[in-house]
XYZ file of C-alpha atoms in Angstrom:
460
model
C -16.331 13.029 15.679
C -19.324 10.765 15.140
C -20.040 10.209 11.663
C -23.732 10.350 11.550
C -25.960 7.770 9.682
C -28.104 8.527 7.402
C -30.460 6.122 5.051
C -27.387 5.378 3.050
C -24.904 4.891 5.903
C -22.541 6.588 7.853
C -21.356 10.187 6.668
C -17.710 10.630 6.309
C -16.591 14.327 7.463
C -13.598 15.684 5.856
C -11.489 16.127 9.586
C -9.748 19.621 9.251
C -7.624 21.642 11.582
C -10.695 23.065 13.371
C -12.461 19.947 13.756
C -14.903 18.133 11.423
C -15.965 19.996 7.790
C -18.930 18.960 6.160
C -20.322 19.698 2.744
C -23.832 20.740 1.874
C -23.673 18.152 -1.353
C -21.604 15.046 -0.434
C -20.717 12.216 -2.369
C -21.839 8.985 -2.649
C -19.696 5.884 -1.529
C -20.448 2.916 -3.088
C -19.790 -0.732 -2.564
C -18.526 -3.013 -5.451
C -22.292 -3.629 -6.460
C -23.264 -0.054 -6.966
C -24.852 0.057 -3.772
C -24.656 3.453 -2.014
C -23.101 2.756 1.414
C -22.044 6.091 2.812
C -21.568 9.596 2.110
C -18.359 11.635 2.094
C -17.608 15.638 2.006
C -15.155 16.631 -0.328
C -13.281 20.093 0.483
C -12.501 22.468 -2.369
C -8.968 23.825 -3.010
C -9.012 27.245 -0.886
C -10.046 24.351 1.945
C -7.075 22.354 1.563
C -4.494 25.312 1.352
C -6.083 26.813 4.841
C -5.363 23.520 6.630
C -2.127 23.011 4.854
C -1.408 26.641 6.128
C -2.960 25.516 9.761
C -0.508 22.593 9.825
C 2.481 24.700 8.739
C 1.744 27.183 11.945
C 1.158 24.288 14.301
C 3.729 22.889 16.944
C 5.146 19.473 15.862
C 3.654 16.517 18.015
C 5.479 16.384 21.582
C 7.965 13.935 21.712
C 7.060 13.153 25.274
C 3.717 12.146 24.254
C 3.596 10.687 21.040
C 4.328 7.032 22.185
C 1.512 6.912 24.413
C -0.639 9.257 21.989
C 0.464 6.109 19.215
C -0.530 3.226 21.744
C -3.998 4.479 22.398
C -4.477 5.256 18.731
C -3.868 1.559 18.077
C -6.152 0.235 20.271
C -9.107 2.311 19.439
C -8.396 1.630 15.927
C -8.266 -2.308 16.548
C -11.190 -2.788 18.895
C -12.667 0.753 19.342
C -15.826 2.897 18.610
C -14.342 5.441 15.928
C -16.340 8.029 14.309
C -19.235 6.194 15.219
C -18.178 2.988 13.553
C -17.165 -0.052 15.748
C -14.562 -2.419 13.946
C -16.756 -4.693 12.883
C -19.040 -2.223 10.980
C -16.003 -0.548 9.669
C -14.322 -3.537 8.532
C -18.037 -5.038 6.703
C -17.968 -1.363 4.896
C -13.976 -1.828 3.780
C -14.689 -5.108 2.115
C -17.568 -4.108 0.415
C -16.244 -1.245 -0.957
C -12.686 -2.169 -1.629
C -13.726 -5.541 -2.507
C -11.344 -7.005 -0.400
C -11.687 -10.302 1.185
C -13.180 -9.516 4.585
C -10.702 -11.885 6.316
C -7.718 -9.769 4.539
C -9.509 -6.908 5.833
C -10.032 -8.205 9.275
C -5.857 -9.262 9.062
C -4.760 -5.778 8.031
C -6.482 -4.377 10.875
C -4.396 -6.134 13.418
C -1.388 -5.311 11.207
C -2.250 -1.605 10.972
C -2.723 -1.542 14.826
C 0.988 -3.084 15.172
C 2.478 -0.482 12.892
C 1.092 2.284 14.496
C 1.866 1.075 17.910
C 5.244 1.202 16.791
C 5.307 4.183 14.425
C 8.039 6.016 16.354
C 10.511 3.291 16.686
C 10.173 2.270 13.826
C 10.774 5.817 12.087
C 13.990 5.827 14.288
C 15.368 2.393 12.810
C 16.285 4.610 9.714
C 18.110 7.109 11.482
C 22.105 7.221 10.614
C 24.228 6.008 13.703
C 26.283 9.016 13.300
C 23.363 11.561 14.334
C 21.489 13.026 17.066
C 17.709 13.134 17.657
C 17.972 16.808 18.439
C 20.045 19.621 19.754
C 22.054 18.649 23.080
C 25.852 18.270 23.771
C 28.132 20.381 23.589
C 30.544 19.153 21.024
C 30.039 19.382 16.890
C 27.468 16.270 15.972
C 25.502 15.377 13.004
C 21.676 16.368 13.938
C 19.156 14.475 12.263
C 16.493 17.137 10.638
C 13.132 17.272 8.810
C 13.411 18.590 5.500
C 10.090 20.397 5.742
C 7.274 20.426 8.356
C 4.217 19.473 6.114
C 3.633 15.972 4.823
C 0.826 15.148 2.497
C -0.590 11.798 1.829
C -2.181 11.305 -1.861
C -3.467 7.684 -0.944
C -4.734 4.471 -3.116
C -7.757 2.279 -1.963
C -6.673 -1.118 -3.247
C -5.986 -2.443 0.345
C -5.888 -0.982 3.353
C -2.395 -1.745 4.589
C -1.394 1.600 2.346
C -1.874 3.880 5.412
C 0.962 1.731 7.988
C 3.746 3.982 7.037
C 2.489 7.350 6.948
C 2.266 7.444 10.868
C 6.081 7.209 10.649
C 5.935 10.875 9.484
C 4.023 11.835 12.411
C 6.419 10.324 14.397
C 9.129 12.109 12.904
C 7.483 15.580 13.739
C 5.710 16.372 10.719
C 2.101 17.424 10.481
C 0.179 15.356 8.366
C -2.625 15.733 5.516
C -4.199 12.376 3.948
C -6.203 12.632 1.338
C -7.983 9.395 0.935
C -9.239 7.212 -2.138
C -12.722 8.036 -2.467
C -12.789 3.779 -3.498
C -12.041 3.487 0.361
C -12.005 6.331 2.584
C -12.794 4.193 6.150
C -9.229 3.069 6.850
C -7.851 6.486 6.773
C -10.809 8.000 8.293
C -10.786 5.656 11.076
C -7.285 5.974 11.636
C -7.287 9.871 11.663
C -10.250 9.804 13.969
C -8.580 7.375 16.330
C -5.253 9.695 16.500
C -7.692 12.595 17.567
C -9.365 10.330 20.370
C -5.726 9.657 21.376
C -5.057 13.364 22.331
C -3.341 14.231 18.707
C -4.329 17.695 17.883
C -6.541 18.604 15.245
C -4.137 20.741 13.897
C -1.200 17.981 13.662
C -3.136 15.531 11.265
C -6.163 16.174 9.032
C -7.969 14.113 6.505
C -8.949 15.916 3.268
C -11.355 14.052 1.061
C -11.041 15.921 -2.494
C -11.380 15.676 -6.099
C -8.442 15.424 -8.121
C -8.075 18.977 -9.085
C -7.737 20.120 -5.114
C -5.377 16.749 -4.732
C -2.738 18.527 -7.235
C -3.151 21.241 -4.372
C -2.582 19.055 -1.569
C 0.596 17.217 -3.110
C 2.054 20.761 -4.402
C 1.298 22.983 -0.988
C 2.990 20.599 1.268
C 6.769 20.093 1.893
C 7.154 16.262 1.473
C 4.505 14.399 -0.502
C 3.914 10.430 -1.263
C 1.479 9.816 -4.076
C 0.127 6.072 -4.857
C -0.778 4.846 -8.684
C 0.318 3.493 -11.439
C 3.429 3.970 -14.255
C 1.464 7.350 -15.158
C 1.992 8.930 -11.600
C 5.326 7.625 -11.462
C 6.400 9.547 -14.469
C 4.440 12.734 -13.401
C 6.410 12.938 -10.487
C 9.800 11.409 -11.196
C 11.770 14.586 -11.431
C 9.821 16.498 -8.293
C 12.343 15.686 -5.397
C 9.661 16.717 -2.835
C 7.063 14.185 -4.446
C 7.686 10.272 -3.556
C 5.687 8.381 -6.384
C 4.739 4.819 -5.088
C 3.882 2.879 -8.261
C 3.579 -0.695 -9.447
C 5.544 -3.115 -7.602
C 6.402 -5.785 -9.883
C 7.314 -8.062 -7.213
C 9.114 -11.337 -8.535
C 10.583 -14.406 -7.556
C 13.407 -16.171 -9.140
C 13.990 -20.366 -8.659
C 17.367 -21.478 -9.559
C 18.005 -24.955 -10.924
C 19.505 -25.954 -7.382
C 16.264 -25.433 -5.514
C 13.588 -27.976 -5.848
C 10.203 -25.345 -6.375
C 8.231 -28.127 -5.171
C 9.304 -28.039 -1.586
C 8.167 -24.243 -1.307
C 5.067 -24.457 -3.287
C 2.972 -22.725 -0.692
C 5.176 -19.851 -0.710
C 4.792 -19.616 -4.504
C 0.976 -19.770 -4.316
C 0.586 -17.415 -0.960
C 2.853 -14.878 -2.820
C 0.504 -14.508 -5.729
C -2.971 -14.727 -4.079
C -2.375 -13.811 -0.122
C -3.543 -10.389 0.560
C -6.301 -10.879 -2.316
C -3.520 -10.331 -5.098
C -4.215 -6.678 -4.733
C -1.040 -5.853 -3.195
C 2.445 -4.042 -4.552
C 4.123 -7.142 -2.616
C 2.175 -9.498 -4.437
C 4.100 -11.544 -6.872
C 3.231 -11.066 -10.300
C 6.146 -12.759 -12.074
C 7.975 -16.194 -11.428
C 11.164 -16.914 -13.523
C 12.654 -20.419 -13.385
C 15.858 -21.692 -14.300
C 14.631 -24.833 -16.780
C 11.259 -25.891 -17.543
C 9.043 -23.404 -16.014
C 6.109 -25.452 -17.124
C 5.633 -27.747 -14.254
C 5.682 -24.883 -11.926
C 3.350 -23.298 -13.956
C 0.821 -25.838 -13.895
C 1.199 -26.793 -9.981
C 0.141 -23.329 -9.458
C -2.447 -22.910 -11.465
C -4.121 -26.137 -10.055
C -3.675 -24.495 -6.730
C -5.260 -21.515 -7.502
C -8.179 -22.677 -9.521
C -9.440 -24.240 -6.175
C -9.843 -20.924 -4.924
C -14.035 -20.186 -4.847
C -15.969 -17.151 -5.970
C -17.668 -15.664 -3.126
C -18.650 -11.988 -2.641
C -15.787 -9.820 -0.426
C -17.618 -9.815 2.631
C -18.290 -13.511 3.235
C -16.169 -15.060 5.587
C -14.885 -17.680 3.329
C -14.086 -15.065 0.399
C -10.012 -15.082 -0.560
C -10.121 -13.559 -4.088
C -10.981 -9.710 -5.007
C -14.489 -8.568 -6.471
C -14.820 -5.610 -8.708
C -17.871 -3.742 -9.967
C -19.036 -5.746 -12.991
C -18.041 -3.503 -15.673
C -14.786 -2.570 -14.190
C -14.227 -6.426 -13.994
C -15.081 -7.123 -17.381
C -12.624 -4.007 -18.589
C -9.650 -5.920 -16.601
C -10.482 -8.942 -18.274
C -10.373 -7.710 -21.819
C -6.979 -5.960 -21.407
C -5.785 -9.377 -19.850
C -6.931 -10.745 -23.099
C -4.944 -8.173 -25.321
C -2.049 -8.106 -22.911
C -1.540 -12.030 -22.762
C -1.734 -12.738 -26.686
C 0.525 -15.266 -27.787
C 0.889 -17.077 -24.014
C 0.409 -20.096 -23.011
C -2.498 -19.593 -20.435
C -2.566 -22.455 -17.899
C -5.625 -20.629 -15.883
C -7.592 -17.568 -16.757
C -7.355 -18.351 -20.498
C -11.310 -18.468 -20.704
C -11.792 -15.509 -18.876
C -11.323 -14.036 -15.334
C -14.525 -12.818 -14.407
C -17.220 -14.662 -12.450
C -20.405 -12.777 -12.643
C -22.048 -12.663 -8.928
C -25.043 -11.340 -10.296
C -25.621 -8.521 -8.102
C -23.693 -6.025 -10.355
C -20.247 -7.289 -9.203
C -17.828 -9.685 -10.588
C -14.940 -11.712 -8.566
C -11.611 -11.110 -10.339
C -10.445 -14.940 -11.030
C -6.944 -16.063 -11.283
C -4.492 -15.605 -14.143
C -1.308 -18.129 -14.769
C 0.441 -17.416 -18.187
C 3.627 -18.822 -19.227
C 5.733 -16.427 -21.449
C 8.476 -17.701 -23.366
C 11.115 -15.484 -22.346
C 12.659 -13.639 -19.145
C 12.449 -10.415 -21.108
C 8.841 -10.901 -22.390
C 6.937 -7.433 -22.480
C 4.346 -9.186 -20.265
C 6.184 -9.448 -17.092
C 5.750 -5.673 -16.519
C 2.048 -5.888 -16.484
C 0.757 -5.915 -12.729
C -2.964 -6.042 -12.270
C -5.217 -5.687 -9.144
C -5.840 -9.566 -8.812
C -3.987 -12.730 -8.645
C -2.226 -12.709 -12.204
C 1.759 -14.206 -12.617
C 3.729 -14.461 -15.289
C 5.833 -17.390 -15.246
C 8.837 -17.413 -17.224
C 12.175 -19.281 -18.383
C 15.601 -17.778 -16.879
C 19.051 -18.790 -17.209
C 22.474 -17.626 -16.164
C 22.934 -15.802 -19.966
C 20.039 -13.592 -19.120
C 21.667 -12.321 -16.018
C 19.772 -10.038 -13.389
C 18.405 -7.728 -16.114
C 14.863 -9.607 -15.900
C 14.684 -9.244 -12.212
C 15.314 -5.195 -12.185
C 12.514 -2.902 -10.903
C 11.365 -5.146 -8.203
C 9.617 -3.872 -5.202
C 10.463 -7.141 -3.782
C 12.538 -10.272 -5.297
C 12.288 -13.596 -3.603
C 15.481 -15.612 -4.385
C 15.008 -19.420 -3.934
C 18.805 -20.115 -4.866
C 21.807 -21.546 -3.177
C 24.179 -19.816 -5.460
C 26.014 -16.851 -3.355
C 27.655 -14.821 -6.022
C 24.043 -14.707 -7.639
C 22.471 -13.169 -4.430
C 25.667 -11.080 -3.841
C 24.685 -9.286 -7.550
C 20.992 -9.147 -6.635
C 21.736 -7.487 -3.595
C 24.131 -4.779 -5.353
C 21.465 -4.042 -7.903
C 20.154 -0.802 -7.035
C 16.292 -0.996 -8.670
C 15.802 -4.181 -6.509
C 14.326 -2.490 -3.595
C 14.069 -5.605 -1.255
C 15.756 -9.120 -1.661
C 14.345 -12.087 0.199
C 16.590 -14.952 0.567
C 15.061 -18.529 0.637
C 11.412 -19.384 1.894
C 9.809 -16.149 2.283
C 6.822 -14.737 0.732
C 7.161 -11.416 -1.171
C 4.404 -9.917 0.918
C 6.441 -10.126 4.101
C 6.181 -7.096 6.232
C 7.611 -5.757 9.691
C 7.462 -2.750 11.617
C 11.180 -1.434 11.520
C 12.311 -2.911 8.399
C 12.167 -1.027 4.809
C 9.589 -1.103 2.770
C 10.520 1.043 -0.465
C 13.686 1.999 1.477
C 12.986 3.934 4.838
C 10.593 6.730 4.652
C 12.733 8.667 7.092
C 15.435 8.831 4.058
C 12.953 10.823 2.290
C 11.848 12.697 5.148
C 14.866 13.349 7.081
C 18.346 14.692 6.639
C 21.455 14.917 8.314
C 23.379 18.025 9.386
C 26.106 19.521 11.394
C 25.540 21.594 14.358
C 28.714 23.211 16.201
C 28.111 24.949 19.168
C 25.586 24.703 21.868
C 21.967 26.170 22.305
């Protein structure tokens, strides 16, 4: 399953149910400077349909073998040679193509391996206590059963961590089809390759690079699908119960008057800028009871000191994009931020590196209301909106948050936030918004979407 090197770098084959598949006219994969660094084979809709049919015919992964296979795959992913690439070469390509700082990619490699190794245990955390995992025993009982057989992933390329969770579907017995982002296909290619090296069948997990037309065939041809994207993606699939859209996180931090934010400045800054500020769990809004200006100024001062470097530099901490895309993002921010107070980024966020790419510099803007429209704006670099909040605002401005970190001692407020259905995760106290761990829900348990409880009466 090697990825032979061409003059432009490795060639990433599709990994189908009968082995690797290569097209005669592969597509280029370019880094942030526009340089071709690899080629990838895109499969047509008919190939997607046949691959899904093969997955549907295949038996589920063996529950007796899956733990060992996942452990072996985790080890191969973190330190082995997969698809002809060692881990250093893999991480360098991810950094250069996605613009994610190399140190972030390296940390993501270790974290992804940890999630892979613990995928079955993590998936089992979502099983209701009253259910059994299979048919055993004679008494009437509840059984935890799949809602389908084939699970599809239409992935994004903003951060390698998006590929940590779908392993749980494989551990639950689904056969899995992954469509990689053409911006960063190396992580899913390496992960699927590592699983196959570990003994997971070719007809149990496949990698299907496609264009957008074939992506629709993938999403609609599977029993269950997860799709990453912006608000347009969420709206498109909002009424399809078979699709789990993963849109903007709009993660937030609330600081009430009974808490001194200065004692938590490290956590505030890290929540905005760690992971390159590109993840859905990075904080994009900080709401402050009282005057928000001192906090905004302090956060801006810290973020202003971050260096502008190419993504593969060992010291890089900020994301990098092709120059034209960086300029488009800068223009968009200027329009959105009109009328706000710019503590950082008011003179622009584009730092041209002179090689066709640009660093996306941090931005800190202060708005005049907890209900300002800007608080819903999420951009793929460290960009945070700081707003005043008071008790009369209530919890309405805090809704629609993937993560809400609450720096408060107000127990009644915490109870209200816990009860709020649009706050997916509540972190109380000094915890950064990007904190994640196997077995802890990300946006609920994935198994809530993949599994159901059914009554079984009688013996097998």
